[in-house]
PDB file of C-alpha atoms in Angstrom:
ATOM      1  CA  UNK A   1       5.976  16.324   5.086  1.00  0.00           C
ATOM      2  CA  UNK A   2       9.006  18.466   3.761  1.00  0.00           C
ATOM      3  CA  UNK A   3       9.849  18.331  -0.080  1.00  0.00           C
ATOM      4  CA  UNK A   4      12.644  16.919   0.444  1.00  0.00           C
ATOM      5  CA  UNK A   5      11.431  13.615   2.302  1.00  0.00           C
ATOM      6  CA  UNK A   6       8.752  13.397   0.227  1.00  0.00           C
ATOM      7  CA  UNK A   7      10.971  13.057  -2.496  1.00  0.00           C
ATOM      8  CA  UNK A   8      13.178  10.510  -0.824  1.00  0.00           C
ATOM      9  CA  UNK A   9      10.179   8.696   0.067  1.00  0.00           C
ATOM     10  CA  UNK A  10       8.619   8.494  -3.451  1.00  0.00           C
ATOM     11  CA  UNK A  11      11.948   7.638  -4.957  1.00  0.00           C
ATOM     12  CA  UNK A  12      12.226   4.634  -2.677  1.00  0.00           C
ATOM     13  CA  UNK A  13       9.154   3.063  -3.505  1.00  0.00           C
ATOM     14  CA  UNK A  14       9.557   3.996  -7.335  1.00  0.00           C
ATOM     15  CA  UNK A  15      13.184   2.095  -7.549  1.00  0.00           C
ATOM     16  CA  UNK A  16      11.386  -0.600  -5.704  1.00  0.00           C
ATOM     17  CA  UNK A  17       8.682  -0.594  -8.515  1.00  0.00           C
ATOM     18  CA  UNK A  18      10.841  -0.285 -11.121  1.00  0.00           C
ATOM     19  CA  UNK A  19      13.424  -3.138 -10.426  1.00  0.00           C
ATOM     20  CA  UNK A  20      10.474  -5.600 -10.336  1.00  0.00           C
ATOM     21  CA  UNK A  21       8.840  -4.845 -13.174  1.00  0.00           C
ATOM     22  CA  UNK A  22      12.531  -4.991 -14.717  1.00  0.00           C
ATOM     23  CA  UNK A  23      12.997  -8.500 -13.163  1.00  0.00           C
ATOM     24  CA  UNK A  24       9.257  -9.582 -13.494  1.00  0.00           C
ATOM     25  CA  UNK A  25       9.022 -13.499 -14.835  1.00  0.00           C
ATOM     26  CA  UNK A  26       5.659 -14.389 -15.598  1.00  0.00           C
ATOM     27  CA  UNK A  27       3.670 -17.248 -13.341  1.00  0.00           C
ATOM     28  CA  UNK A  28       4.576 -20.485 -15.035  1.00  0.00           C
ATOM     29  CA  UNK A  29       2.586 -23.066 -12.631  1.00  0.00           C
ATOM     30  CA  UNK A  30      -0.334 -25.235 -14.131  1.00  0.00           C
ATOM     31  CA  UNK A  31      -3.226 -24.142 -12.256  1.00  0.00           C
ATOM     32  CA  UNK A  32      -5.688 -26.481 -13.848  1.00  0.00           C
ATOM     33  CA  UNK A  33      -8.521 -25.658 -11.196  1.00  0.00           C
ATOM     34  CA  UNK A  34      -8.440 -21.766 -10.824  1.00  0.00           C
ATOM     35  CA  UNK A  35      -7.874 -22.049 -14.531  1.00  0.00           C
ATOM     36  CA  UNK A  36     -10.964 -23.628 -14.906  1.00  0.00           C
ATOM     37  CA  UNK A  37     -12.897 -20.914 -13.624  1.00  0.00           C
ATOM     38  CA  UNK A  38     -11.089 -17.881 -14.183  1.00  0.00           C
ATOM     39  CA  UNK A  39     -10.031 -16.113 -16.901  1.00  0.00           C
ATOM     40  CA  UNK A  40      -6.664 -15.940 -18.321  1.00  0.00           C
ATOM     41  CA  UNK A  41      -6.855 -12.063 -17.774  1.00  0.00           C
ATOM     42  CA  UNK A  42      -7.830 -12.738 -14.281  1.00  0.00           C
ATOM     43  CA  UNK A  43      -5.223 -14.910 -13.665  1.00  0.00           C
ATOM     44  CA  UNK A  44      -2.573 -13.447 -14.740  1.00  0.00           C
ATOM     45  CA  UNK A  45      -3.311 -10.066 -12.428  1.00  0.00           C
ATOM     46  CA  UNK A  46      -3.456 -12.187  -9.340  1.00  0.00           C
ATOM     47  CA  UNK A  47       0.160 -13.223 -10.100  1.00  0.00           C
ATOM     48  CA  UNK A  48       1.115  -9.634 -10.641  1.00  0.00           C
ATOM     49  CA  UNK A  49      -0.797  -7.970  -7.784  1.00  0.00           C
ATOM     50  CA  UNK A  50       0.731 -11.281  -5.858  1.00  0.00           C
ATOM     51  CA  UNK A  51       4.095  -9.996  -7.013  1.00  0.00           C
ATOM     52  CA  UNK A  52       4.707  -7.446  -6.555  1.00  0.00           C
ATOM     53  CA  UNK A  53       2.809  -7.853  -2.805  1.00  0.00           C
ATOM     54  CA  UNK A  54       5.676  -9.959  -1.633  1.00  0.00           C
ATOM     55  CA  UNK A  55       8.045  -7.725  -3.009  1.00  0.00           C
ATOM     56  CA  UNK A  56       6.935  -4.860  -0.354  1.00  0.00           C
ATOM     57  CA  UNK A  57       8.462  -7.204   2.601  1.00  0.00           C
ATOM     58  CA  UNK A  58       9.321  -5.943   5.330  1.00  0.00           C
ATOM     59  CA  UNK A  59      12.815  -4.824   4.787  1.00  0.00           C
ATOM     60  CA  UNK A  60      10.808  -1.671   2.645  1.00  0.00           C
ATOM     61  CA  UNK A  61       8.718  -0.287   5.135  1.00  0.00           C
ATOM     62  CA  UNK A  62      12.301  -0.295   7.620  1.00  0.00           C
ATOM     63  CA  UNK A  63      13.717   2.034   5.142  1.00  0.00           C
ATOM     64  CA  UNK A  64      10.396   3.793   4.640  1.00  0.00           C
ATOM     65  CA  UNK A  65      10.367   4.315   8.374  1.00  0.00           C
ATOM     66  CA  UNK A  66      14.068   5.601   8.439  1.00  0.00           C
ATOM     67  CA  UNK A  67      13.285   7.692   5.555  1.00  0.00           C
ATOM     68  CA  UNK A  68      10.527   9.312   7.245  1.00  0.00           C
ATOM     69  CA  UNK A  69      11.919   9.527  10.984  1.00  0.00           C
ATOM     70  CA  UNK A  70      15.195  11.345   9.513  1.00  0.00           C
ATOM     71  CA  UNK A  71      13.092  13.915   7.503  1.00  0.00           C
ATOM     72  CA  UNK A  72      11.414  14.707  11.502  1.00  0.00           C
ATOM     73  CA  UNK A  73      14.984  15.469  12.181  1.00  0.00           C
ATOM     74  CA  UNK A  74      15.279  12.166  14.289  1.00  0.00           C
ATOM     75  CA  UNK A  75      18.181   9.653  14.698  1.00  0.00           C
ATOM     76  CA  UNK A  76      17.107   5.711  13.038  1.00  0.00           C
ATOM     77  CA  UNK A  77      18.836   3.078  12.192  1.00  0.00           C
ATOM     78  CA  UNK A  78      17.568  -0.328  10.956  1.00  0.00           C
ATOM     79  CA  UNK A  79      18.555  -3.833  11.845  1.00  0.00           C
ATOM     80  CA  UNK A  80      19.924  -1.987  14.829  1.00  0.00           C
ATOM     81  CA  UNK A  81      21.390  -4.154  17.572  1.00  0.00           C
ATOM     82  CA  UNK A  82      20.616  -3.015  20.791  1.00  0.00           C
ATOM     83  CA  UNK A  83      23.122  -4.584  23.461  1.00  0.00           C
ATOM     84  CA  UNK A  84      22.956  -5.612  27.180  1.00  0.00           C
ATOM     85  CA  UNK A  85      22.929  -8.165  30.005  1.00  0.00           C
ATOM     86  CA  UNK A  86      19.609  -9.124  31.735  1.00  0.00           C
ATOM     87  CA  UNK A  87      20.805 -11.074  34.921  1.00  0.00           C
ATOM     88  CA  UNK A  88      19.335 -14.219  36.492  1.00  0.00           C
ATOM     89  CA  UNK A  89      15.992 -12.350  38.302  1.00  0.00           C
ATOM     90  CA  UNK A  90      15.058  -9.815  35.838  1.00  0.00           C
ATOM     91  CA  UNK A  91      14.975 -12.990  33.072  1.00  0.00           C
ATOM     92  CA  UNK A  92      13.083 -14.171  35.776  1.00  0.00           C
ATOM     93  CA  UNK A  93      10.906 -11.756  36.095  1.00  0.00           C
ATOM     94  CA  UNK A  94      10.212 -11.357  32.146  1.00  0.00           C
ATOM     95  CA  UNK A  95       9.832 -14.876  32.083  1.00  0.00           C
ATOM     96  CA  UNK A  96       7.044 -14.737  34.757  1.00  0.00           C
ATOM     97  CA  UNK A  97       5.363 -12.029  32.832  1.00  0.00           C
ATOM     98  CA  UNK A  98       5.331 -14.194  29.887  1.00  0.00           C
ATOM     99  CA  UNK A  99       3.587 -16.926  31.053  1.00  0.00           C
ATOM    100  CA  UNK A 100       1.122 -15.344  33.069  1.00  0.00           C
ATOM    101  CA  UNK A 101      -0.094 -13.274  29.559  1.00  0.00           C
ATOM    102  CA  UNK A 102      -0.302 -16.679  27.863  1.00  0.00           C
ATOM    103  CA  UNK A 103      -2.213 -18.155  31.188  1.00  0.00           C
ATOM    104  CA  UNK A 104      -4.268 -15.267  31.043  1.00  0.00           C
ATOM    105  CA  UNK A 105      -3.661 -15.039  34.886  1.00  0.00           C
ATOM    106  CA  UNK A 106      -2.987 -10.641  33.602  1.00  0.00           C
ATOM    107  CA  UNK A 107      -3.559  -8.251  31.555  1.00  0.00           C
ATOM    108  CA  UNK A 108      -1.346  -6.160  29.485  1.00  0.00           C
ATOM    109  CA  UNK A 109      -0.019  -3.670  30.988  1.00  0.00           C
ATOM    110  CA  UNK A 110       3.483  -2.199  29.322  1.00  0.00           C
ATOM    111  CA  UNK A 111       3.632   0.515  31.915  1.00  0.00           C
ATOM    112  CA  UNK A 112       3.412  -2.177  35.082  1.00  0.00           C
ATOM    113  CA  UNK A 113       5.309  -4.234  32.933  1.00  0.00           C
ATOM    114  CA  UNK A 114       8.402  -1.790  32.360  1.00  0.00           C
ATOM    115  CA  UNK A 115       8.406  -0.948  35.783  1.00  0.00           C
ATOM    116  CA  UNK A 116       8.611  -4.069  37.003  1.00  0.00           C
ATOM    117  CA  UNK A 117      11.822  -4.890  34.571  1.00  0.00           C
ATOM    118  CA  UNK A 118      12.901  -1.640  35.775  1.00  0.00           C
ATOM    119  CA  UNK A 119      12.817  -2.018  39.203  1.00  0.00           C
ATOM    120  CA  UNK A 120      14.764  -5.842  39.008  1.00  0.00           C
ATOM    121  CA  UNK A 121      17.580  -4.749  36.477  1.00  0.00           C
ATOM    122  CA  UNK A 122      21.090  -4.636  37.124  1.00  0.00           C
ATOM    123  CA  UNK A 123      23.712  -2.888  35.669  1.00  0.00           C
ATOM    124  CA  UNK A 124      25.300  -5.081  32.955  1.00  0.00           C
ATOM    125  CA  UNK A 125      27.787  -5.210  30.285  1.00  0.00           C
ATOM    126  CA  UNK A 126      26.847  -4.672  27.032  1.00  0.00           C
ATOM    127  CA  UNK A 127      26.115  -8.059  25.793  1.00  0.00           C
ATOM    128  CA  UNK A 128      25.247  -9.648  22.216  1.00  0.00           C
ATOM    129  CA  UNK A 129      21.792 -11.187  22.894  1.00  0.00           C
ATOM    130  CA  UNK A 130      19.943 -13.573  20.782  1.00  0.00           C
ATOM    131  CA  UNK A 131      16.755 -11.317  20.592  1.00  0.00           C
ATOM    132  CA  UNK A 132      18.870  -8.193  20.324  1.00  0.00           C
ATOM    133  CA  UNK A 133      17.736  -7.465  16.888  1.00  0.00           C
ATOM    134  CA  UNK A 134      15.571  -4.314  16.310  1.00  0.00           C
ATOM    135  CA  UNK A 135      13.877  -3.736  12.783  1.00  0.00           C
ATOM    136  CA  UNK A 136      13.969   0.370  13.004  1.00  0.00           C
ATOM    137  CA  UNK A 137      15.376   2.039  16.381  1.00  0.00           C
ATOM    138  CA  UNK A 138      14.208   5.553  16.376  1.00  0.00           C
ATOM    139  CA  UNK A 139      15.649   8.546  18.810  1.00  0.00           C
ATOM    140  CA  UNK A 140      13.433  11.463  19.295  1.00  0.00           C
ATOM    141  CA  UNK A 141      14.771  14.643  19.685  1.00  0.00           C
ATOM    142  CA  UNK A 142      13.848  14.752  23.676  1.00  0.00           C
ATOM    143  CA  UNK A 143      15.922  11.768  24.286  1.00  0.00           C
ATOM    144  CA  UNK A 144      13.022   9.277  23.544  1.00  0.00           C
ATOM    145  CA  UNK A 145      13.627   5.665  22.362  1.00  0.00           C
ATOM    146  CA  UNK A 146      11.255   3.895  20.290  1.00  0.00           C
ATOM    147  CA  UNK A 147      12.645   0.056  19.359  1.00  0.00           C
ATOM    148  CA  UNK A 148      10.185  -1.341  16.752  1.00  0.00           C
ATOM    149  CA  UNK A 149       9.583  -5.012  15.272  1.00  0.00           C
ATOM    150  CA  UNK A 150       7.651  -4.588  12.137  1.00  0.00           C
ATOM    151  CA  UNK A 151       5.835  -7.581  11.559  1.00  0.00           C
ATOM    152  CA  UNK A 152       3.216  -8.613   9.519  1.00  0.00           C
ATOM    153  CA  UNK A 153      -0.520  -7.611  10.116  1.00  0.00           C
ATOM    154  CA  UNK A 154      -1.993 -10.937  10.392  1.00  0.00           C
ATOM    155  CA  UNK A 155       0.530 -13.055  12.115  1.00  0.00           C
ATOM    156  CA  UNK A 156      -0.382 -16.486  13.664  1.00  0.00           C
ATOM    157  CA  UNK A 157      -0.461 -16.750  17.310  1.00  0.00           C
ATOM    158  CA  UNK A 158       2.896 -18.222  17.992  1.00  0.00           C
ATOM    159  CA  UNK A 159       4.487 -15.445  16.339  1.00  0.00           C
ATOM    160  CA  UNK A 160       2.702 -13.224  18.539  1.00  0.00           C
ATOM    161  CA  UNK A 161       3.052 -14.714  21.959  1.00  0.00           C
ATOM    162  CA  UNK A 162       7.133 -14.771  20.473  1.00  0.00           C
ATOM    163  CA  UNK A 163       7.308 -11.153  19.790  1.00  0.00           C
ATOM    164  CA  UNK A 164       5.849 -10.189  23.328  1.00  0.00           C
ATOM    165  CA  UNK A 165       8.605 -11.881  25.103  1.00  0.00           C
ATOM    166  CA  UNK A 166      11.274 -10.049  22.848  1.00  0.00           C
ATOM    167  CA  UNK A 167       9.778  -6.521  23.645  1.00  0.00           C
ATOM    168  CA  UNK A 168       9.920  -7.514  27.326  1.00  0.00           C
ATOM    169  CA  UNK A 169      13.628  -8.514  26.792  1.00  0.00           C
ATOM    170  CA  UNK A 170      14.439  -5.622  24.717  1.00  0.00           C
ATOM    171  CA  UNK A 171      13.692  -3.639  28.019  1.00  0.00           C
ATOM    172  CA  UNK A 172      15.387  -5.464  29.879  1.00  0.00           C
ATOM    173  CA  UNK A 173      18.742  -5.172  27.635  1.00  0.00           C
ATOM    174  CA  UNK A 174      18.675  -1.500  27.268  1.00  0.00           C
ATOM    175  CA  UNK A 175      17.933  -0.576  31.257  1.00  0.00           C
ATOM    176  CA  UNK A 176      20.526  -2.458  31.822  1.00  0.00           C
ATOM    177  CA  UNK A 177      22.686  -0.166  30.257  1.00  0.00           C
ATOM    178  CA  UNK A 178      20.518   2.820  31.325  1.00  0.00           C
ATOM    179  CA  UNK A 179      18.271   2.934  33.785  1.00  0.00           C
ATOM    180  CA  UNK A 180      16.973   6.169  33.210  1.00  0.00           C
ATOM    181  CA  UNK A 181      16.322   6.155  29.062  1.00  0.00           C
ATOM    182  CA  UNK A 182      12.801   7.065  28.657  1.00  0.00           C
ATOM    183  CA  UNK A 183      11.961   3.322  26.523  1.00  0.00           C
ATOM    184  CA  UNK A 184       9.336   2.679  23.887  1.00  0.00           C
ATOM    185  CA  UNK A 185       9.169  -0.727  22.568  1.00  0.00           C
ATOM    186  CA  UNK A 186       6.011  -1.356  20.608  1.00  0.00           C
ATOM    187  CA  UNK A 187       5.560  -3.782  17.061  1.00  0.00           C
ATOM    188  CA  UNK A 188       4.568  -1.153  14.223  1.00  0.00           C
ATOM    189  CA  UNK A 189       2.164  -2.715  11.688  1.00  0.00           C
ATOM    190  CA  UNK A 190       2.500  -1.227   8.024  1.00  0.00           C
ATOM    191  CA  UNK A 191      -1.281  -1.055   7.738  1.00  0.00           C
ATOM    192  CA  UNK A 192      -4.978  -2.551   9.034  1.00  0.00           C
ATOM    193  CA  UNK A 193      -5.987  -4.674   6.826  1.00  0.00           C
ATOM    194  CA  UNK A 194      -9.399  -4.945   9.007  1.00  0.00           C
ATOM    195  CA  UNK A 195      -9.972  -0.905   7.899  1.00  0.00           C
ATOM    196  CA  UNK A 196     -12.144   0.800   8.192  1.00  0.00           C
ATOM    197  CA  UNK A 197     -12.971  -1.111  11.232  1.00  0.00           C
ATOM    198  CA  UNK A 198     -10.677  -0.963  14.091  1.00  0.00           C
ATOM    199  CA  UNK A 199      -7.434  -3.417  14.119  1.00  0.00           C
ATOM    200  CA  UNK A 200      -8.796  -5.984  16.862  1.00  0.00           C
ATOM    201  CA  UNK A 201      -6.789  -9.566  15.786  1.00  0.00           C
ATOM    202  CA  UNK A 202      -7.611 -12.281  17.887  1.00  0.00           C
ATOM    203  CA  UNK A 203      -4.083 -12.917  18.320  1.00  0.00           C
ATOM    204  CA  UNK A 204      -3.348  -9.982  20.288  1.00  0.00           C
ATOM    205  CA  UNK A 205      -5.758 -10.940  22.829  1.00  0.00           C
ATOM    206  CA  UNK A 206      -4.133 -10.729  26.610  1.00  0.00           C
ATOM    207  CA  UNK A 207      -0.515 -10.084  25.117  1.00  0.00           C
ATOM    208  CA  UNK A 208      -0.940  -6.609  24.342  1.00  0.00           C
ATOM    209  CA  UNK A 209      -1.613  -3.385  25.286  1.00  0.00           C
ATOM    210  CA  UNK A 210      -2.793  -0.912  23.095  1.00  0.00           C
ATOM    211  CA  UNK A 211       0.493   1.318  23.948  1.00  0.00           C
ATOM    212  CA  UNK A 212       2.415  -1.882  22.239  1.00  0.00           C
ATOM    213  CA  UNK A 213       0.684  -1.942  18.947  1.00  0.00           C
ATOM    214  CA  UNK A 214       1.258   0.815  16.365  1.00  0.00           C
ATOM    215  CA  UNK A 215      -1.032  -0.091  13.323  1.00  0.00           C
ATOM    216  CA  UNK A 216      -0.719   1.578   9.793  1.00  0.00           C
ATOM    217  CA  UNK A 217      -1.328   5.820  10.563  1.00  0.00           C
ATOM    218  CA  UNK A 218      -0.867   5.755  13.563  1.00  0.00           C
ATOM    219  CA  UNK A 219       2.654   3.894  12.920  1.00  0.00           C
ATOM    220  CA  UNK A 220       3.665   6.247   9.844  1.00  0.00           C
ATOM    221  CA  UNK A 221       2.545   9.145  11.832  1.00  0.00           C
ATOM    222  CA  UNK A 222       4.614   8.202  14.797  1.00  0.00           C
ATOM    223  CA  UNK A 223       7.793   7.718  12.892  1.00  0.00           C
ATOM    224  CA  UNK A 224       7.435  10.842  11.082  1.00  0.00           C
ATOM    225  CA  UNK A 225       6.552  12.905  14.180  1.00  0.00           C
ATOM    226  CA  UNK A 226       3.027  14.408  12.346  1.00  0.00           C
ATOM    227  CA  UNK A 227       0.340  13.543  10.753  1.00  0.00           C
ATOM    228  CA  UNK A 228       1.322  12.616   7.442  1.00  0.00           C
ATOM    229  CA  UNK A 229      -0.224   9.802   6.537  1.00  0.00           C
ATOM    230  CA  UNK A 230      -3.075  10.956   3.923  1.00  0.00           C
ATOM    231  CA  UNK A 231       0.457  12.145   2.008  1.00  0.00           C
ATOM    232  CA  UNK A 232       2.097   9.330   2.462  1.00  0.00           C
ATOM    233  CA  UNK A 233      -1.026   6.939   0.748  1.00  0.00           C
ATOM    234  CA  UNK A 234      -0.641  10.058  -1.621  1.00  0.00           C
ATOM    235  CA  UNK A 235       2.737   9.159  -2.901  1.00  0.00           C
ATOM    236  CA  UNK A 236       1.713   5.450  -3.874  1.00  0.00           C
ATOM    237  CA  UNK A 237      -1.238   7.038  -6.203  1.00  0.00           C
ATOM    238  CA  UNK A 238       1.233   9.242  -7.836  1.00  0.00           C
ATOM    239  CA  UNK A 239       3.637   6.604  -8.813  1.00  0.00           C
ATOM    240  CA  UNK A 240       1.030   4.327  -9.767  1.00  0.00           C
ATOM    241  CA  UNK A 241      -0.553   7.344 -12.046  1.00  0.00           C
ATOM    242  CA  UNK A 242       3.383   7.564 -13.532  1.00  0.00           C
ATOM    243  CA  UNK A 243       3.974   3.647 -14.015  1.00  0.00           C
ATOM    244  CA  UNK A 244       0.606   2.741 -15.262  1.00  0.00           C
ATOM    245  CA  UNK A 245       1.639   1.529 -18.338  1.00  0.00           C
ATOM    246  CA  UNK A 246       4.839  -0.211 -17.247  1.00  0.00           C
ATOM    247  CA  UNK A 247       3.055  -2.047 -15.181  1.00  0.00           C
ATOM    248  CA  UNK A 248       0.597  -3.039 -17.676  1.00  0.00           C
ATOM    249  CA  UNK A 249       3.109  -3.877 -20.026  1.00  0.00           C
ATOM    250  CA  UNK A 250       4.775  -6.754 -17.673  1.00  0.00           C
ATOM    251  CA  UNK A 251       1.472  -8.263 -18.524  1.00  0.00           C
ATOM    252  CA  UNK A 252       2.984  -8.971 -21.799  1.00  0.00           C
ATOM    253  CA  UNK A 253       6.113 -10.888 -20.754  1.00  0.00           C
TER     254      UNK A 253
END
């Protein structure tokens, strides 16, 4: 990772840091029960760690990912809205696809999958579209686009049957425009939280290919275009080595 992303990176997640423990209000709920049989101590660092959790939502790792991609020397943007007009048999056609993942009447396959879309698409006009959000878009120096949705790690199933349709429709809005745009549309996962064992939700079951899941490094890594994730996990010791006893002072609020 060059010096220089490195040190926008860390001075992200430090501001982040730093403007909660500046806005920190202790947990005020009666929790009779877990009061019961934990301490005080105890307690009171569950609300913290849960804290400051939430606050890493998902609008941080964006800008960690845009950080990152522009330090590889690559175009992103975030909240990116990616425009186009699917006509009447390619909606078809995603539609089908849809429902016979969920019918298990297929398997995942995103390469059958885009070529199928491909093949159907029209030219259209470029179109606002109600799924035409993108959480990072990423352009790689050879002309690749990667459109991500970074979601949680443990979403329900609904969610994930959801998200499936919208990468299918995000290929379908920007062939539309381009035929020939070498596409990646994957969701990128901030981390496993099965590790060390491999990522294998039940909810991903017959929706998706293993091309359309980026989980934690291999996520980070794509974004930054090497292996940089043992520095990146680096970073987040270092500033919790520098705000150790910030952090322990919000215990005192």
């Amino acid at each position: 990772m060059k010096i220089e992303t490195r040190n926008k990176v860390k001075e992200l997640i430090k501001r982040v840091i730093l403007l909660k423990i500046e806005n920190y209000n202790a947990e005020t709920e009666y929790r009779p029960f877990f009061q019961a049989i934990f301490t005080k101590e105890q307690v009171l660092t569950h609300t913290i760690i849960h804290s400051f959790y939430t606050t890493f939502g998902i609008s941080i790792y964006e800008q960690l990912a845009k950080v990152l991609a522009e330090g590889a020397g690559y175009e992103a943007y975030t909240q990116y809205d990616l425009l186009g007009e699917i006509d009447n048999r390619t909606e078809a056609i995603i539609s089908k696809i849809d429902m016979e993942l969920r019918s298990n009447k297929r398997r995942p396959d995103m390469e059958l999958e885009f070529e199928e879309i491909k093949n159907s698409i029209q030219k259209g006009k470029l179109l606002q579209d109600p799924d035409k959000r993108v959480d990072i878009f990423i352009k790689k120096k050879d002309g690749t686009e990667a459109y991500f949705d970074i979601t949680s790690p443990k979403p329900n199933i609904k969610e994930f049957v959801a998200l499936k349709k919208k990468l299918l429709i995000w290929i379908g809005l920007r062939l539309s425009a381009d035929k020939n745009t070498r596409v990646i549309v994957a969701l990128g996962l901030p981390y496993n939280p099965y590790y060390p064992k491999p990522y294998k939700r039940w909810t991903t079951r017959n929706m998706y290919d293993s091309c359309q899941l980026m989980v934690g490094e291999d996520f980070w890594n794509f974004v930054a275009g090497e292996e940089i994730y043992d520095e990146f996990i680096e970073i987040f010791k270092e500033i919790g080595e520098e705000l150790r006893e910030e952090i322990k002072e919000i215990a005192k609020k």
